[in-house]
Structure formats: C-alpha cells, structure tokens
Amino acid sequence: MVAALVIAGCAGMAEYPIGVPSSSAPKFYASMEAVAASRGMQISRHPTSLNIQTKQGDWLQYMQRNGTIVLVVIAETEGLSEPQIEQRKGQLKQLSDELMGEAQKTATQAAAFD
C-alpha cells in the first residue's frame, strides 16, 4: 500500500536528512512509534523503516539509507495547487520535527530507568 502511495503521490513527496545514524534505528523507531501512537496516528514498522500515517492521510516515512535515517514525506495532494502542496510538505516536515523532539525527550526520560 505504501508503494502505491509513493507512485501516486510524487508531487507530494519530499526527502529530508534528519541526522540519525542507522545504528540508532531500533531505539529511534521505538521512541517515534510511542509518540505517534500517543497522537492516534497509524504505524507500520518494517526492518528498515517506520511509516507513520497522520489523521489527514499523509505519510511520514523514516527510512534507512546509506548509513543514516532519512525522512520521506508523502502529502495527500488531491485538490491542492502546487503552492499548497509545497506548503503541506513543509508542514509535514515541521510535524516530524515536533514528533522527533517529543521522542527525544521520552527516550531521555526512559534512559533514567536503564
């Protein structure tokens, strides 16, 4: 299903480096999954990626590539103009930044119990 979204949503796709090494993927994915679940988002976890679907139907995909994790956003573009699509992709990047901030705080707090 995700592959179909990628093909159909090319105009709404953008990729961003996030600076997280692939070696941190297990802890990163677990923290991101917890934050996304707390916000009622749908989660699909795979060995080398974590896919989060927003309530609006957009996707945030955290994929391992060349030793790092990258964010691929796939915006729902139906009925949107080109400027609106660009704005939506920016909003999804901002949402990802918020989720990552929450996940980092959660992971830091959880490490206190290690």
Coordinates of N, CA, C and O in Angstrom, one line a residue:
M1 N 0.8 -1.2 0.0 CA 0.0 0.0 0.0 C 0.9 1.3 0.0 O 0.6 2.2 -0.7
V2 N 2.0 1.2 0.8 CA 2.8 2.4 0.8 C 3.5 2.6 -0.6 O 3.6 3.7 -1.0
A3 N 3.9 1.6 -1.2 CA 4.5 1.7 -2.6 C 3.5 2.4 -3.5 O 3.9 3.3 -4.3
A4 N 2.2 2.1 -3.4 CA 1.3 2.7 -4.3 C 1.2 4.2 -4.0 O 1.0 5.0 -4.9
L5 N 1.3 4.5 -2.7 CA 1.2 5.9 -2.3 C 2.4 6.7 -2.9 O 2.3 7.8 -3.3
V6 N 3.6 6.0 -2.9 CA 4.8 6.7 -3.4 C 4.6 7.0 -4.9 O 4.9 8.1 -5.3
I7 N 4.1 6.0 -5.6 CA 3.9 6.2 -7.1 C 2.9 7.3 -7.3 O 3.1 8.2 -8.2
A8 N 1.8 7.2 -6.6 CA 0.7 8.1 -6.9 C 0.9 9.5 -6.3 O 0.4 10.5 -6.8
G9 N 1.8 9.7 -5.4 CA 2.0 10.9 -4.7 C 3.3 11.6 -5.0 O 3.8 12.3 -4.1
C10 N 3.9 11.5 -6.2 CA 5.2 12.0 -6.5 C 5.2 13.5 -6.2 O 6.2 14.0 -5.7
A11 N 4.2 14.3 -6.6 CA 4.2 15.7 -6.5 C 4.2 16.1 -5.0 O 4.8 17.1 -4.6
G12 N 3.7 15.2 -4.2 CA 3.6 15.5 -2.7 C 4.7 14.9 -1.9 O 4.7 14.9 -0.7
M13 N 5.8 14.3 -2.6 CA 6.9 13.7 -1.9 C 8.0 14.7 -1.8 O 8.3 15.5 -2.6
A14 N 8.7 14.5 -0.6 CA 10.0 15.3 -0.4 C 10.8 14.4 0.6 O 10.3 13.7 1.4
E15 N 12.1 14.5 0.5 CA 13.0 13.8 1.3 C 13.9 14.8 2.1 O 14.4 15.7 1.5
Y16 N 14.1 14.5 3.4 CA 14.9 15.3 4.2 C 15.9 14.5 5.1 O 15.4 13.5 5.7
P17 N 17.1 14.9 5.2 CA 18.0 14.2 6.1 C 17.7 14.6 7.5 O 17.2 15.7 7.7
I18 N 17.8 13.7 8.4 CA 17.4 14.0 9.8 C 18.6 13.8 10.8 O 18.5 14.2 12.0
G19 N 19.7 13.3 10.3 CA 20.9 13.3 11.1 C 21.0 12.2 12.1 O 21.7 12.2 13.1
V20 N 20.2 11.1 11.9 CA 20.2 10.0 12.9 C 20.8 8.8 12.2 O 20.4 8.4 11.1
P21 N 21.9 8.2 12.8 CA 22.5 7.1 12.1 C 21.6 5.8 12.1 O 20.9 5.6 13.1
S22 N 21.8 5.0 11.1 CA 21.0 3.8 11.0 C 21.2 2.9 12.2 O 20.3 2.2 12.6
S23 N 22.4 3.0 12.8 CA 22.7 2.1 14.0 C 21.8 2.5 15.2 O 21.6 1.6 16.1
S24 N 21.2 3.6 15.2 CA 20.3 4.0 16.2 C 18.8 3.7 15.9 O 17.9 4.0 16.7
A25 N 18.6 3.1 14.8 CA 17.2 2.8 14.3 C 16.3 2.1 15.3 O 15.2 2.5 15.5
P26 N 16.8 1.0 16.0 CA 15.8 0.3 16.9 C 15.3 1.3 18.0 O 14.1 1.3 18.2
K27 N 16.1 2.0 18.7 CA 15.7 2.9 19.7 C 14.9 4.1 19.1 O 13.9 4.6 19.7
F28 N 15.4 4.6 18.0 CA 14.7 5.8 17.3 C 13.3 5.4 16.9 O 12.3 6.1 17.2
Y29 N 13.2 4.2 16.3 CA 11.9 3.8 15.8 C 10.9 3.5 17.0 O 9.8 3.9 16.9
A30 N 11.4 2.9 18.1 CA 10.6 2.6 19.2 C 10.1 3.9 19.9 O 8.9 4.1 20.2
S31 N 11.0 4.9 20.0 CA 10.6 6.2 20.5 C 9.6 6.9 19.7 O 8.6 7.5 20.1
M32 N 9.8 6.9 18.3 CA 8.9 7.6 17.4 C 7.6 6.9 17.4 O 6.5 7.6 17.3
E33 N 7.6 5.6 17.5 CA 6.3 4.8 17.5 C 5.5 5.2 18.7 O 4.3 5.4 18.5
A34 N 6.1 5.3 19.8 CA 5.4 5.6 21.1 C 4.7 7.0 21.0 O 3.6 7.2 21.3
V35 N 5.5 8.0 20.4 CA 4.9 9.3 20.3 C 3.8 9.4 19.3 O 2.7 10.0 19.5
A36 N 4.0 8.7 18.1 CA 2.9 8.7 17.1 C 1.7 8.0 17.6 O 0.6 8.5 17.4
A37 N 1.8 6.9 18.4 CA 0.7 6.2 18.9 C -0.1 7.1 19.9 O -1.3 7.1 20.0
S38 N 0.7 7.9 20.7 CA 0.0 8.7 21.7 C -0.8 9.8 21.0 O -1.7 10.4 21.6
R39 N -0.5 10.1 19.8 CA -1.2 11.1 19.0 C -2.3 10.5 18.1 O -2.9 11.2 17.3
G40 N -2.5 9.2 18.2 CA -3.5 8.5 17.5 C -3.2 8.3 16.0 O -4.1 8.1 15.2
M41 N -1.9 8.2 15.7 CA -1.5 8.0 14.3 C -1.3 6.5 14.0 O -1.1 5.8 14.9
Q42 N -1.5 6.1 12.8 CA -1.3 4.7 12.4 C 0.1 4.5 12.1 O 0.9 5.3 11.6
I43 N 0.6 3.3 12.5 CA 2.0 3.0 12.5 C 2.2 1.7 11.7 O 1.5 0.7 11.9
S44 N 3.2 1.7 10.8 CA 3.6 0.4 10.1 C 5.1 0.4 10.2 O 5.8 1.2 9.6
R45 N 5.6 -0.6 11.0 CA 7.0 -0.8 11.2 C 7.6 -2.0 10.4 O 7.0 -3.0 10.4
H46 N 8.7 -1.7 9.8 CA 9.4 -2.7 9.0 C 10.9 -2.8 9.4 O 11.3 -1.9 10.2
P47 N 11.6 -3.8 9.0 CA 13.0 -3.9 9.5 C 13.9 -2.6 9.2 O 14.7 -2.3 10.0
T48 N 13.6 -2.0 8.1 CA 14.5 -0.8 7.8 C 13.7 0.5 7.6 O 14.2 1.5 7.1
S49 N 12.5 0.5 8.1 CA 11.7 1.7 8.0 C 10.6 1.8 9.1 O 10.1 0.7 9.6
L50 N 10.1 3.0 9.3 CA 9.0 3.2 10.2 C 8.1 4.2 9.4 O 8.5 5.2 9.0
N51 N 6.9 3.8 9.2 CA 5.9 4.6 8.4 C 4.8 5.0 9.3 O 4.2 4.2 10.0
I52 N 4.5 6.3 9.4 CA 3.5 6.8 10.2 C 2.5 7.6 9.4 O 2.9 8.5 8.6
Q53 N 1.2 7.2 9.5 CA 0.2 7.9 8.7 C -0.5 8.8 9.7 O -1.0 8.5 10.7
T54 N -0.6 10.1 9.2 CA -1.3 11.1 10.0 C -2.8 10.9 9.9 O -3.3 10.2 9.0
K55 N -3.6 11.6 10.8 CA -5.0 11.5 10.7 C -5.6 12.1 9.4 O -6.7 11.8 9.0
Q56 N -4.8 13.0 8.7 CA -5.2 13.6 7.5 C -4.9 12.7 6.3 O -5.2 13.0 5.2
G57 N -4.2 11.6 6.5 CA -3.9 10.6 5.4 C -2.5 10.8 4.8 O -2.1 10.1 3.9
D58 N -1.7 11.8 5.3 CA -0.3 12.0 4.9 C 0.6 10.9 5.5 O 0.2 10.3 6.5
W59 N 1.7 10.7 5.0 CA 2.7 9.8 5.5 C 4.0 10.4 5.8 O 4.5 11.3 5.1
L60 N 4.6 10.0 7.0 CA 6.0 10.3 7.3 C 6.7 8.9 7.3 O 6.3 8.0 8.1
Q61 N 7.7 8.8 6.5 CA 8.4 7.5 6.4 C 9.9 7.8 6.8 O 10.5 8.6 6.2
Y62 N 10.3 7.1 7.8 CA 11.7 7.1 8.3 C 12.4 5.9 7.7 O 12.1 4.8 8.2
M63 N 13.3 6.1 6.8 CA 13.9 5.0 6.1 C 15.4 5.0 6.2 O 16.0 6.1 6.2
Q64 N 16.0 3.8 6.4 CA 17.4 3.7 6.5 C 18.0 3.7 5.1 O 17.6 3.0 4.2
R65 N 19.0 4.6 4.9 CA 19.6 4.7 3.6 C 21.1 5.2 3.7 O 21.3 6.3 4.4
N66 N 22.0 4.5 3.2 CA 23.4 4.8 3.3 C 23.9 5.2 4.7 O 24.6 6.2 4.9
G67 N 23.5 4.4 5.6 CA 24.0 4.5 7.0 C 23.3 5.6 7.8 O 23.7 5.8 9.0
T68 N 22.3 6.2 7.3 CA 21.5 7.2 8.1 C 20.0 6.9 7.9 O 19.6 6.2 7.0
I69 N 19.3 7.6 8.7 CA 17.8 7.6 8.5 C 17.4 8.9 7.8 O 17.8 10.0 8.3
V70 N 16.6 8.8 6.8 CA 16.0 9.9 6.1 C 14.5 10.0 6.3 O 13.9 8.9 6.5
L71 N 14.0 11.1 6.3 CA 12.5 11.3 6.3 C 12.0 11.5 4.9 O 12.5 12.4 4.2
V72 N 11.0 10.7 4.5 CA 10.3 10.9 3.3 C 8.9 11.3 3.6 O 8.2 10.5 4.3
V73 N 8.5 12.5 3.2 CA 7.1 12.9 3.5 C 6.3 12.6 2.2 O 6.8 12.9 1.1
I74 N 5.1 12.2 2.4 CA 4.2 11.9 1.2 C 2.9 12.6 1.6 O 2.1 12.2 2.5
A75 N 2.7 13.8 1.0 CA 1.5 14.6 1.3 C 0.3 14.2 0.5 O 0.4 13.8 -0.7
E76 N -0.9 14.2 1.1 CA -2.1 14.0 0.4 C -2.3 15.3 -0.5 O -2.4 16.4 0.1
T77 N -2.4 15.1 -1.8 CA -2.4 16.3 -2.7 C -3.7 16.6 -3.4 O -3.8 17.6 -4.1
E78 N -4.7 15.7 -3.2 CA -5.9 15.9 -4.0 C -6.5 17.2 -3.8 O -6.7 17.7 -2.6
G79 N -6.8 17.9 -4.9 CA -7.4 19.2 -4.8 C -6.5 20.4 -4.4 O -7.0 21.5 -4.3
L80 N -5.2 20.1 -4.3 CA -4.3 21.2 -3.8 C -3.5 21.8 -5.0 O -3.2 21.0 -6.0
S81 N -3.3 23.1 -5.0 CA -2.4 23.7 -6.0 C -1.0 23.4 -5.7 O -0.6 22.9 -4.6
E82 N -0.1 23.7 -6.6 CA 1.4 23.5 -6.4 C 1.9 24.2 -5.2 O 2.6 23.6 -4.4
P83 N 1.5 25.5 -5.0 CA 2.0 26.2 -3.8 C 1.4 25.5 -2.5 O 2.1 25.5 -1.5
Q84 N 0.2 25.1 -2.5 CA -0.4 24.4 -1.4 C 0.3 23.1 -1.1 O 0.5 22.7 0.1
I85 N 0.7 22.4 -2.1 CA 1.4 21.1 -2.0 C 2.8 21.4 -1.3 O 3.1 20.7 -0.3
E86 N 3.5 22.4 -1.7 CA 4.8 22.7 -1.1 C 4.6 23.1 0.3 O 5.4 22.7 1.2
Q87 N 3.5 23.9 0.6 CA 3.2 24.3 2.0 C 2.9 23.0 2.8 O 3.4 22.9 4.0
R88 N 2.2 22.1 2.3 CA 1.8 20.9 3.0 C 3.1 20.1 3.3 O 3.2 19.5 4.4
K89 N 4.0 19.9 2.4 CA 5.2 19.2 2.6 C 6.0 19.8 3.8 O 6.5 19.2 4.6
G90 N 6.0 21.2 3.8 CA 6.7 21.9 4.9 C 6.1 21.6 6.2 O 6.7 21.5 7.2
Q91 N 4.7 21.6 6.2 CA 4.0 21.3 7.5 C 4.3 19.9 8.0 O 4.4 19.7 9.2
L92 N 4.4 19.0 7.0 CA 4.8 17.6 7.4 C 6.2 17.5 8.0 O 6.4 16.8 9.0
K93 N 7.1 18.2 7.4 CA 8.5 18.3 8.0 C 8.4 18.9 9.4 O 9.1 18.4 10.3
Q94 N 7.7 19.9 9.6 CA 7.6 20.5 10.9 C 6.9 19.5 11.9 O 7.4 19.4 13.0
L95 N 5.9 18.8 11.5 CA 5.3 17.8 12.3 C 6.3 16.7 12.7 O 6.4 16.4 13.9
S96 N 7.1 16.3 11.7 CA 8.2 15.3 12.0 C 9.2 15.9 13.1 O 9.5 15.2 14.0
D97 N 9.5 17.2 12.9 CA 10.4 17.8 13.9 C 9.8 17.8 15.3 O 10.5 17.5 16.3
E98 N 8.5 18.1 15.4 CA 7.8 18.0 16.7 C 7.8 16.6 17.3 O 8.1 16.4 18.5
L99 N 7.5 15.6 16.4 CA 7.5 14.3 16.9 C 8.9 13.8 17.4 O 9.0 13.2 18.4
M100 N 9.9 14.2 16.6 CA 11.3 13.9 17.0 C 11.6 14.5 18.3 O 12.3 13.9 19.2
G101 N 11.2 15.7 18.5 CA 11.5 16.4 19.8 C 10.9 15.7 21.0 O 11.5 15.5 22.0
E102 N 9.6 15.3 20.8 CA 8.9 14.6 21.8 C 9.6 13.2 22.1 O 9.7 12.8 23.2
A103 N 9.9 12.5 21.0 CA 10.6 11.2 21.1 C 11.9 11.3 21.8 O 12.2 10.4 22.6
Q104 N 12.6 12.3 21.5 CA 13.9 12.5 22.1 C 13.8 12.7 23.7 O 14.5 12.1 24.5
K105 N 12.8 13.5 24.0 CA 12.5 13.8 25.4 C 12.1 12.5 26.1 O 12.6 12.1 27.2
T106 N 11.2 11.7 25.5 CA 10.7 10.4 26.0 C 11.9 9.5 26.2 O 12.0 8.8 27.2
A107 N 12.7 9.4 25.2 CA 13.9 8.4 25.2 C 14.8 8.8 26.3 O 15.4 8.0 27.0
T108 N 15.1 10.1 26.5 CA 16.0 10.6 27.6 C 15.4 10.2 28.9 O 16.1 9.8 29.8
Q109 N 14.1 10.4 29.1 CA 13.5 10.1 30.4 C 13.5 8.6 30.6 O 13.8 8.2 31.8
A110 N 13.3 7.8 29.6 CA 13.3 6.3 29.8 C 14.7 5.8 30.1 O 14.8 4.9 30.9
A111 N 15.7 6.5 29.6 CA 17.1 6.1 29.9 C 17.4 6.2 31.4 O 18.3 5.5 31.9
A112 N 16.7 7.1 32.1 CA 16.9 7.2 33.5 C 16.6 5.9 34.3 O 17.1 5.7 35.4
F113 N 15.8 5.0 33.6 CA 15.5 3.8 34.3 C 16.3 2.6 33.8 O 16.0 1.5 34.1
D114 N 17.3 2.8 32.9 CA 18.2 1.7 32.4 C 19.0 1.2 33.5 O 19.4 1.8 34.4

